[in-house]
Structures are given as structure tokens and as C-alpha cells.
mmCIF file of N, CA, C and O in Angstrom:
data_model
loop_
_atom_site.group_PDB
_atom_site.id
_atom_site.type_symbol
_atom_site.label_atom_id
_atom_site.label_comp_id
_atom_site.label_asym_id
_atom_site.label_seq_id
_atom_site.Cartn_x
_atom_site.Cartn_y
_atom_site.Cartn_z
ATOM 1 N N MET A 1 22.298 4.764 3.342
ATOM 2 C CA MET A 1 20.892 4.856 3.231
ATOM 3 C C MET A 1 20.326 5.577 4.452
ATOM 4 O O MET A 1 20.678 5.327 5.512
ATOM 5 N N GLU A 2 19.414 6.814 4.436
ATOM 6 C CA GLU A 2 18.958 7.310 5.537
ATOM 7 C C GLU A 2 18.126 6.479 6.353
ATOM 8 O O GLU A 2 17.347 5.832 5.917
ATOM 9 N N THR A 3 18.055 6.783 7.596
ATOM 10 C CA THR A 3 16.989 6.007 8.577
ATOM 11 C C THR A 3 15.745 6.168 8.347
ATOM 12 O O THR A 3 14.975 5.338 8.257
ATOM 13 N N TRP A 4 15.270 7.558 7.927
ATOM 14 C CA TRP A 4 14.008 8.064 7.816
ATOM 15 C C TRP A 4 13.360 7.301 6.660
ATOM 16 O O TRP A 4 12.408 7.091 6.594
ATOM 17 N N ARG A 5 14.284 6.985 5.596
ATOM 18 C CA ARG A 5 13.780 6.212 4.390
ATOM 19 C C ARG A 5 13.392 4.624 4.845
ATOM 20 O O ARG A 5 12.401 4.254 4.288
ATOM 21 N N VAL A 6 14.218 4.186 5.509
ATOM 22 C CA VAL A 6 13.936 2.632 5.934
ATOM 23 C C VAL A 6 12.630 2.668 6.691
ATOM 24 O O VAL A 6 11.846 1.826 6.551
ATOM 25 N N ILE A 7 12.504 3.757 7.787
ATOM 26 C CA ILE A 7 11.260 3.814 8.539
ATOM 27 C C ILE A 7 10.109 3.883 7.967
ATOM 28 O O ILE A 7 9.084 3.198 7.896
ATOM 29 N N ALA A 8 10.131 4.944 6.879
ATOM 30 C CA ALA A 8 9.038 5.284 5.959
ATOM 31 C C ALA A 8 8.612 3.975 5.224
ATOM 32 O O ALA A 8 7.387 3.700 5.037
ATOM 33 N N THR A 9 9.496 3.378 4.701
ATOM 34 C CA THR A 9 9.345 2.108 3.824
ATOM 35 C C THR A 9 8.685 1.130 4.651
ATOM 36 O O THR A 9 7.792 0.248 4.285
ATOM 37 N N ALA A 10 9.187 0.857 5.869
ATOM 38 C CA ALA A 10 8.622 -0.293 6.885
ATOM 39 C C ALA A 10 7.213 0.233 7.194
ATOM 40 O O ALA A 10 6.437 -0.736 7.152
ATOM 41 N N LEU A 11 7.049 1.450 7.406
ATOM 42 C CA LEU A 11 5.626 1.635 7.705
ATOM 43 C C LEU A 11 4.695 1.423 6.664
ATOM 44 O O LEU A 11 3.475 1.062 6.840
ATOM 45 N N LEU A 12 5.089 1.859 5.460
ATOM 46 C CA LEU A 12 4.352 1.761 4.158
ATOM 47 C C LEU A 12 4.119 0.263 4.052
ATOM 48 O O LEU A 12 2.949 -0.290 3.546
ATOM 49 N N ALA A 13 4.929 -0.714 4.135
ATOM 50 C CA ALA A 13 4.862 -2.206 4.081
ATOM 51 C C ALA A 13 3.871 -2.619 5.157
ATOM 52 O O ALA A 13 2.907 -3.448 4.826
ATOM 53 N N ALA A 14 4.058 -2.092 6.346
ATOM 54 C CA ALA A 14 3.002 -2.466 7.539
ATOM 55 C C ALA A 14 1.760 -2.052 7.308
ATOM 56 O O ALA A 14 0.807 -2.852 7.558
ATOM 57 N N THR A 15 1.472 -0.940 6.749
ATOM 58 C CA THR A 15 0.082 -0.659 6.335
ATOM 59 C C THR A 15 -0.442 -1.028 4.904
ATOM 60 O O THR A 15 -1.594 -1.233 4.818
ATOM 61 N N GLY A 16 0.489 -1.223 4.176
ATOM 62 C CA GLY A 16 0.207 -1.743 2.663
ATOM 63 C C GLY A 16 -0.236 -3.214 2.564
ATOM 64 O O GLY A 16 -1.022 -3.635 1.896
ATOM 65 N N LEU A 17 0.273 -4.081 3.374
ATOM 66 C CA LEU A 17 -0.070 -5.468 3.256
ATOM 67 C C LEU A 17 -1.669 -5.714 3.828
ATOM 68 O O LEU A 17 -2.313 -6.514 3.061
ATOM 69 N N PRO A 18 -2.170 -5.059 4.880
ATOM 70 C CA PRO A 18 -3.542 -5.216 5.144
ATOM 71 C C PRO A 18 -4.243 -4.483 3.919
ATOM 72 O O PRO A 18 -5.464 -4.947 3.620
ATOM 73 N N LEU A 19 -3.742 -3.533 3.176
ATOM 74 C CA LEU A 19 -4.509 -2.822 2.237
ATOM 75 C C LEU A 19 -4.793 -3.840 1.295
ATOM 76 O O LEU A 19 -5.810 -3.862 0.519
ATOM 77 N N VAL A 20 -3.692 -4.683 0.831
ATOM 78 C CA VAL A 20 -3.842 -5.657 -0.148
ATOM 79 C C VAL A 20 -4.805 -6.478 0.067
ATOM 80 O O VAL A 20 -5.792 -7.025 -0.783
ATOM 81 N N LEU A 21 -4.950 -6.948 1.267
ATOM 82 C CA LEU A 21 -6.014 -8.007 1.730
ATOM 83 C C LEU A 21 -7.517 -7.377 1.740
ATOM 84 O O LEU A 21 -8.346 -7.887 1.131
ATOM 85 N N VAL A 22 -7.493 -6.165 1.997
ATOM 86 C CA VAL A 22 -8.911 -5.546 1.940
ATOM 87 C C VAL A 22 -9.207 -5.417 0.564
ATOM 88 O O VAL A 22 -10.547 -5.417 0.266
ATOM 89 N N VAL A 23 -8.427 -5.028 -0.222
ATOM 90 C CA VAL A 23 -8.833 -4.760 -1.644
ATOM 91 C C VAL A 23 -9.222 -6.075 -2.329
ATOM 92 O O VAL A 23 -10.020 -6.082 -3.033
ATOM 93 N N MET A 24 -8.584 -7.140 -2.023
ATOM 94 C CA MET A 24 -8.777 -8.590 -2.505
ATOM 95 C C MET A 24 -10.237 -8.943 -2.020
ATOM 96 O O MET A 24 -11.004 -9.429 -2.655
ATOM 97 N N ALA A 25 -10.550 -8.573 -0.737
ATOM 98 C CA ALA A 25 -11.856 -9.048 -0.196
ATOM 99 C C ALA A 25 -12.825 -8.225 -0.800
ATOM 100 O O ALA A 25 -14.006 -8.678 -1.141
ATOM 101 N N LYS A 26 -12.641 -6.899 -1.065
ATOM 102 C CA LYS A 26 -13.682 -6.067 -1.779
ATOM 103 C C LYS A 26 -13.930 -6.545 -3.139
ATOM 104 O O LYS A 26 -15.057 -6.617 -3.506
ATOM 105 N N VAL A 27 -12.839 -6.963 -3.928
ATOM 106 C CA VAL A 27 -13.007 -7.508 -5.156
ATOM 107 C C VAL A 27 -13.806 -8.792 -5.229
ATOM 108 O O VAL A 27 -14.808 -8.811 -5.999
ATOM 109 N N ARG A 28 -13.446 -9.548 -4.223
ATOM 110 C CA ARG A 28 -14.253 -10.783 -4.134
ATOM 111 C C ARG A 28 -15.783 -10.577 -3.841
ATOM 112 O O ARG A 28 -16.627 -11.294 -4.325
ATOM 113 N N ASP A 29 -16.095 -9.524 -3.112
ATOM 114 C CA ASP A 29 -17.441 -9.230 -2.626
ATOM 115 C C ASP A 29 -18.130 -8.795 -4.033
ATOM 116 O O ASP A 29 -19.381 -8.978 -4.072
ATOM 117 N N ARG A 30 -17.362 -8.034 -4.713
ATOM 118 C CA ARG A 30 -18.239 -7.263 -5.820
ATOM 119 C C ARG A 30 -18.090 -8.206 -7.126
ATOM 120 O O ARG A 30 -19.070 -8.046 -7.832
ATOM 121 N N THR A 31 -17.252 -9.081 -7.399
ATOM 122 C CA THR A 31 -17.110 -9.898 -8.671
ATOM 123 C C THR A 31 -17.423 -11.405 -8.469
ATOM 124 O O THR A 31 -17.902 -12.077 -9.273
ATOM 125 N N GLN A 32 -17.145 -11.997 -7.288
ATOM 126 C CA GLN A 32 -17.080 -13.439 -7.174
ATOM 127 C C GLN A 32 -16.333 -14.239 -8.070
ATOM 128 O O GLN A 32 -16.564 -15.284 -8.369
ATOM 129 N N SER A 33 -15.325 -13.461 -8.409
ATOM 130 C CA SER A 33 -14.393 -14.179 -9.580
ATOM 131 C C SER A 33 -13.068 -14.246 -9.005
ATOM 132 O O SER A 33 -12.226 -13.347 -8.580
ATOM 133 N N SER A 34 -12.533 -15.447 -8.827
ATOM 134 C CA SER A 34 -11.163 -15.670 -8.207
ATOM 135 C C SER A 34 -10.044 -15.051 -9.096
ATOM 136 O O SER A 34 -8.901 -14.490 -8.582
ATOM 137 N N GLY A 35 -10.168 -15.134 -10.295
ATOM 138 C CA GLY A 35 -9.157 -14.290 -11.467
ATOM 139 C C GLY A 35 -9.028 -12.917 -11.175
ATOM 140 O O GLY A 35 -7.881 -12.200 -10.996
ATOM 141 N N GLN A 36 -10.342 -12.225 -10.840
ATOM 142 C CA GLN A 36 -10.330 -10.697 -10.597
ATOM 143 C C GLN A 36 -9.787 -10.371 -9.216
ATOM 144 O O GLN A 36 -9.055 -9.379 -9.135
ATOM 145 N N VAL A 37 -9.783 -11.306 -8.258
ATOM 146 C CA VAL A 37 -9.374 -11.229 -6.909
ATOM 147 C C VAL A 37 -7.922 -11.335 -6.969
ATOM 148 O O VAL A 37 -7.193 -10.308 -6.470
ATOM 149 N N ALA A 38 -7.272 -12.267 -7.726
ATOM 150 C CA ALA A 38 -5.895 -12.285 -7.851
ATOM 151 C C ALA A 38 -5.330 -11.018 -8.583
ATOM 152 O O ALA A 38 -4.235 -10.531 -8.073
ATOM 153 N N LEU A 39 -5.949 -10.645 -9.615
ATOM 154 C CA LEU A 39 -5.445 -9.449 -10.444
ATOM 155 C C LEU A 39 -5.397 -8.298 -9.412
ATOM 156 O O LEU A 39 -4.439 -7.505 -9.620
ATOM 157 N N GLY A 40 -6.440 -8.034 -8.707
ATOM 158 C CA GLY A 40 -6.625 -7.155 -7.712
ATOM 159 C C GLY A 40 -5.655 -6.876 -6.620
ATOM 160 O O GLY A 40 -4.915 -5.993 -6.297
ATOM 161 N N GLY A 41 -5.062 -8.130 -6.185
ATOM 162 C CA GLY A 41 -3.979 -8.418 -5.161
ATOM 163 C C GLY A 41 -2.781 -8.028 -5.879
ATOM 164 O O GLY A 41 -1.757 -7.349 -5.426
ATOM 165 N N VAL A 42 -2.496 -8.447 -7.087
ATOM 166 C CA VAL A 42 -1.258 -8.438 -7.661
ATOM 167 C C VAL A 42 -0.893 -6.886 -8.098
ATOM 168 O O VAL A 42 0.112 -6.336 -7.866
ATOM 169 N N ILE A 43 -1.942 -6.342 -8.510
ATOM 170 C CA ILE A 43 -2.063 -4.679 -8.994
ATOM 171 C C ILE A 43 -1.633 -3.967 -7.622
ATOM 172 O O ILE A 43 -0.709 -3.034 -7.618
ATOM 173 N N THR A 44 -2.298 -4.220 -6.651
ATOM 174 C CA THR A 44 -2.024 -3.483 -5.301
ATOM 175 C C THR A 44 -0.718 -3.711 -4.688
ATOM 176 O O THR A 44 0.047 -2.902 -4.439
ATOM 177 N N PHE A 45 -0.268 -5.081 -4.875
ATOM 178 C CA PHE A 45 0.990 -5.394 -4.308
ATOM 179 C C PHE A 45 2.175 -4.639 -5.096
ATOM 180 O O PHE A 45 3.203 -4.129 -4.487
ATOM 181 N N THR A 46 2.005 -4.756 -6.404
ATOM 182 C CA THR A 46 2.920 -4.046 -7.179
ATOM 183 C C THR A 46 3.052 -2.644 -6.948
ATOM 184 O O THR A 46 4.188 -1.873 -7.017
ATOM 185 N N LEU A 47 2.003 -1.886 -6.871
ATOM 186 C CA LEU A 47 1.822 -0.675 -6.613
ATOM 187 C C LEU A 47 2.701 -0.204 -5.372
ATOM 188 O O LEU A 47 3.511 0.713 -5.334
ATOM 189 N N LEU A 48 2.433 -0.974 -4.307
ATOM 190 C CA LEU A 48 3.035 -0.686 -3.108
ATOM 191 C C LEU A 48 4.528 -1.105 -3.083
ATOM 192 O O LEU A 48 5.409 -0.366 -2.490
ATOM 193 N N LEU A 49 4.884 -2.141 -3.772
ATOM 194 C CA LEU A 49 6.349 -2.420 -4.118
ATOM 195 C C LEU A 49 7.112 -1.186 -4.806
ATOM 196 O O LEU A 49 8.332 -0.906 -4.358
ATOM 197 N N VAL A 50 6.369 -0.777 -5.838
ATOM 198 C CA VAL A 50 7.018 0.492 -6.570
ATOM 199 C C VAL A 50 7.233 1.605 -5.753
ATOM 200 O O VAL A 50 8.179 2.368 -5.591
ATOM 201 N N LEU A 51 6.085 2.011 -4.757
ATOM 202 C CA LEU A 51 6.082 3.132 -3.911
ATOM 203 C C LEU A 51 7.286 2.865 -2.919
ATOM 204 O O LEU A 51 8.082 3.755 -2.695
ATOM 205 N N GLY A 52 7.414 1.786 -2.487
ATOM 206 C CA GLY A 52 8.669 1.294 -1.548
ATOM 207 C C GLY A 52 9.885 1.660 -1.989
ATOM 208 O O GLY A 52 10.705 2.151 -1.469
ATOM 209 N N VAL A 53 10.098 1.193 -3.301
ATOM 210 C CA VAL A 53 11.285 1.502 -3.853
ATOM 211 C C VAL A 53 11.659 2.844 -4.159
ATOM 212 O O VAL A 53 12.853 3.271 -4.020
ATOM 213 N N LEU A 54 10.613 3.559 -4.526
ATOM 214 C CA LEU A 54 10.791 4.933 -4.790
ATOM 215 C C LEU A 54 11.083 5.615 -3.397
ATOM 216 O O LEU A 54 11.964 6.597 -3.196
ATOM 217 N N ILE A 55 10.291 5.308 -2.365
ATOM 218 C CA ILE A 55 10.729 5.960 -0.903
ATOM 219 C C ILE A 55 12.041 5.712 -0.665
ATOM 220 O O ILE A 55 12.839 6.520 0.072
ATOM 221 N N LEU A 56 12.559 4.520 -0.842
ATOM 222 C CA LEU A 56 14.082 4.087 -0.480
ATOM 223 C C LEU A 56 15.079 4.741 -1.252
ATOM 224 O O LEU A 56 15.967 5.107 -0.743
ATOM 225 N N THR A 57 14.754 5.281 -2.439
ATOM 226 C CA THR A 57 15.839 5.801 -3.477
ATOM 227 C C THR A 57 15.505 7.211 -3.705
ATOM 228 O O THR A 57 16.477 7.961 -3.444
ATOM 229 N N VAL A 58 14.560 7.672 -4.122
ATOM 230 C CA VAL A 58 14.529 9.068 -4.664
ATOM 231 C C VAL A 58 13.577 10.029 -4.306
ATOM 232 O O VAL A 58 13.706 11.394 -4.486
ATOM 233 N N LEU A 59 12.319 9.783 -3.629
ATOM 234 C CA LEU A 59 11.440 10.618 -3.203
ATOM 235 C C LEU A 59 11.989 11.498 -2.123
ATOM 236 O O LEU A 59 12.655 11.045 -1.080
ATOM 237 N N PRO A 60 11.489 12.820 -2.133
ATOM 238 C CA PRO A 60 11.971 13.605 -1.137
ATOM 239 C C PRO A 60 11.059 13.411 0.271
ATOM 240 O O PRO A 60 10.097 12.558 0.098
ATOM 241 N N GLY A 61 11.560 13.822 1.223
ATOM 242 C CA GLY A 61 10.889 13.305 2.527
ATOM 243 C C GLY A 61 9.454 13.744 2.636
ATOM 244 O O GLY A 61 8.781 12.760 3.238
ATOM 245 N N LEU A 62 9.106 14.818 2.363
ATOM 246 C CA LEU A 62 7.772 15.376 2.413
ATOM 247 C C LEU A 62 6.818 14.438 1.834
ATOM 248 O O LEU A 62 5.825 14.031 2.256
ATOM 249 N N VAL A 63 7.193 14.161 0.538
ATOM 250 C CA VAL A 63 6.301 13.367 -0.438
ATOM 251 C C VAL A 63 6.331 11.973 0.230
ATOM 252 O O VAL A 63 5.273 11.275 0.178
ATOM 253 N N ALA A 64 7.381 11.228 0.711
ATOM 254 C CA ALA A 64 7.440 9.964 1.258
ATOM 255 C C ALA A 64 6.366 9.968 2.359
ATOM 256 O O ALA A 64 5.521 8.930 2.503
ATOM 257 N N TRP A 65 6.423 10.898 3.317
ATOM 258 C CA TRP A 65 5.670 10.625 4.471
ATOM 259 C C TRP A 65 4.190 11.033 4.155
ATOM 260 O O TRP A 65 3.219 10.312 4.854
ATOM 261 N N VAL A 66 3.789 11.864 3.243
ATOM 262 C CA VAL A 66 2.508 12.073 2.605
ATOM 263 C C VAL A 66 1.903 10.581 2.124
ATOM 264 O O VAL A 66 0.751 10.365 2.335
ATOM 265 N N LEU A 67 2.704 10.023 1.321
ATOM 266 C CA LEU A 67 2.318 8.739 0.779
ATOM 267 C C LEU A 67 2.050 7.644 1.932
ATOM 268 O O LEU A 67 1.055 7.033 1.682
ATOM 269 N N VAL A 68 2.901 7.600 2.847
ATOM 270 C CA VAL A 68 2.641 6.732 4.089
ATOM 271 C C VAL A 68 1.337 7.003 4.626
ATOM 272 O O VAL A 68 0.780 6.191 4.998
ATOM 273 N N ALA A 69 1.239 8.388 5.006
ATOM 274 C CA ALA A 69 -0.071 8.834 5.564
ATOM 275 C C ALA A 69 -1.132 8.430 4.857
ATOM 276 O O ALA A 69 -2.250 8.160 5.260
ATOM 277 N N ALA A 70 -1.224 8.782 3.563
ATOM 278 C CA ALA A 70 -2.324 8.409 2.621
ATOM 279 C C ALA A 70 -2.676 6.838 2.551
ATOM 280 O O ALA A 70 -3.862 6.585 2.726
ATOM 281 N N VAL A 71 -1.607 6.132 2.618
ATOM 282 C CA VAL A 71 -2.010 4.616 2.471
ATOM 283 C C VAL A 71 -2.735 4.116 3.985
ATOM 284 O O VAL A 71 -3.602 3.509 3.946
ATOM 285 N N ALA A 72 -1.887 4.780 4.964
ATOM 286 C CA ALA A 72 -2.484 4.525 6.347
ATOM 287 C C ALA A 72 -4.133 4.991 6.431
ATOM 288 O O ALA A 72 -4.809 4.300 7.139
ATOM 289 N N GLY A 73 -4.163 6.142 5.993
ATOM 290 C CA GLY A 73 -5.528 6.611 6.091
ATOM 291 C C GLY A 73 -6.581 5.790 5.137
ATOM 292 O O GLY A 73 -7.712 5.553 5.524
ATOM 293 N N ALA A 74 -6.109 5.477 3.933
ATOM 294 C CA ALA A 74 -7.024 4.396 2.985
ATOM 295 C C ALA A 74 -7.109 3.281 3.872
ATOM 296 O O ALA A 74 -8.394 2.618 3.757
ATOM 297 N N VAL A 75 -6.226 2.739 4.540
ATOM 298 C CA VAL A 75 -6.422 1.207 5.189
ATOM 299 C C VAL A 75 -7.579 1.498 6.285
ATOM 300 O O VAL A 75 -8.419 0.768 6.491
ATOM 301 N N SER A 76 -7.459 2.642 7.076
ATOM 302 C CA SER A 76 -8.300 2.874 8.220
ATOM 303 C C SER A 76 -9.688 3.106 7.809
ATOM 304 O O SER A 76 -10.516 2.406 8.266
ATOM 305 N N VAL A 77 -9.950 3.766 6.516
ATOM 306 C CA VAL A 77 -11.134 3.982 5.959
ATOM 307 C C VAL A 77 -11.813 2.773 5.577
ATOM 308 O O VAL A 77 -12.979 2.432 5.892
ATOM 309 N N MET A 78 -10.914 2.072 4.876
ATOM 310 C CA MET A 78 -11.399 0.737 4.208
ATOM 311 C C MET A 78 -11.931 -0.376 5.308
ATOM 312 O O MET A 78 -12.924 -0.877 5.253
ATOM 313 N N LEU A 79 -11.052 -0.347 6.473
ATOM 314 C CA LEU A 79 -11.268 -1.199 7.455
ATOM 315 C C LEU A 79 -12.720 -0.814 8.322
ATOM 316 O O LEU A 79 -13.354 -1.742 8.961
ATOM 317 N N LEU A 80 -12.715 0.483 8.576
ATOM 318 C CA LEU A 80 -13.983 1.030 9.186
ATOM 319 C C LEU A 80 -15.288 0.828 8.428
ATOM 320 O O LEU A 80 -16.283 0.809 9.053
ATOM 321 N N ALA A 81 -15.073 0.959 7.264
ATOM 322 C CA ALA A 81 -16.250 0.888 6.290
ATOM 323 C C ALA A 81 -16.806 -0.553 6.027
ATOM 324 O O ALA A 81 -17.869 -0.715 5.758
ATOM 325 N N SER A 82 -15.990 -1.464 6.225
ATOM 326 C CA SER A 82 -16.285 -2.691 5.933
ATOM 327 C C SER A 82 -17.016 -3.666 7.293
ATOM 328 O O SER A 82 -17.289 -3.251 8.240
#
């Protein structure tokens, strides 16, 4: 397995886990429902898991790095906006 794939996946995980927490907090603020909070967290975590597996296995380098940058950008914007 190429080193860049492992690095990209690690960066995705490092930026993705705060994303899960931010999404869960925003769902809690909007709905006040613990079931909806859990569902939002599970959906976000599953999406990150699928993206991580795709980066590790089949995605080309440019697409992988664009996805990592997009997730990092989304986390930055969400944290700055709250």
C-alpha cells in the first residue's frame, strides 16, 4: 500500500472525528432529540469510514487529496461559525 494513501486516510480521520462531533452538536441544537443526534453521528461516521476505505484502496491521488481538503475545510468553517 502506498504511503500517501495511509497519510491521506490518517488526515481524513483526524479531521473527520471532530466533524462527527460538530454535526452531532448542531443536530442537538436544532432538534433537541437524542435519537436524531445519534442518527446524525452514525451517518457522518459511516460516510467518513466509507471515504477512508475508498482512499485506501481505489481513489486516485488528486481525488483523495481533494476530499481530505474538503473535509478539513468543512470542519474549519463549522468550528468558526459556532
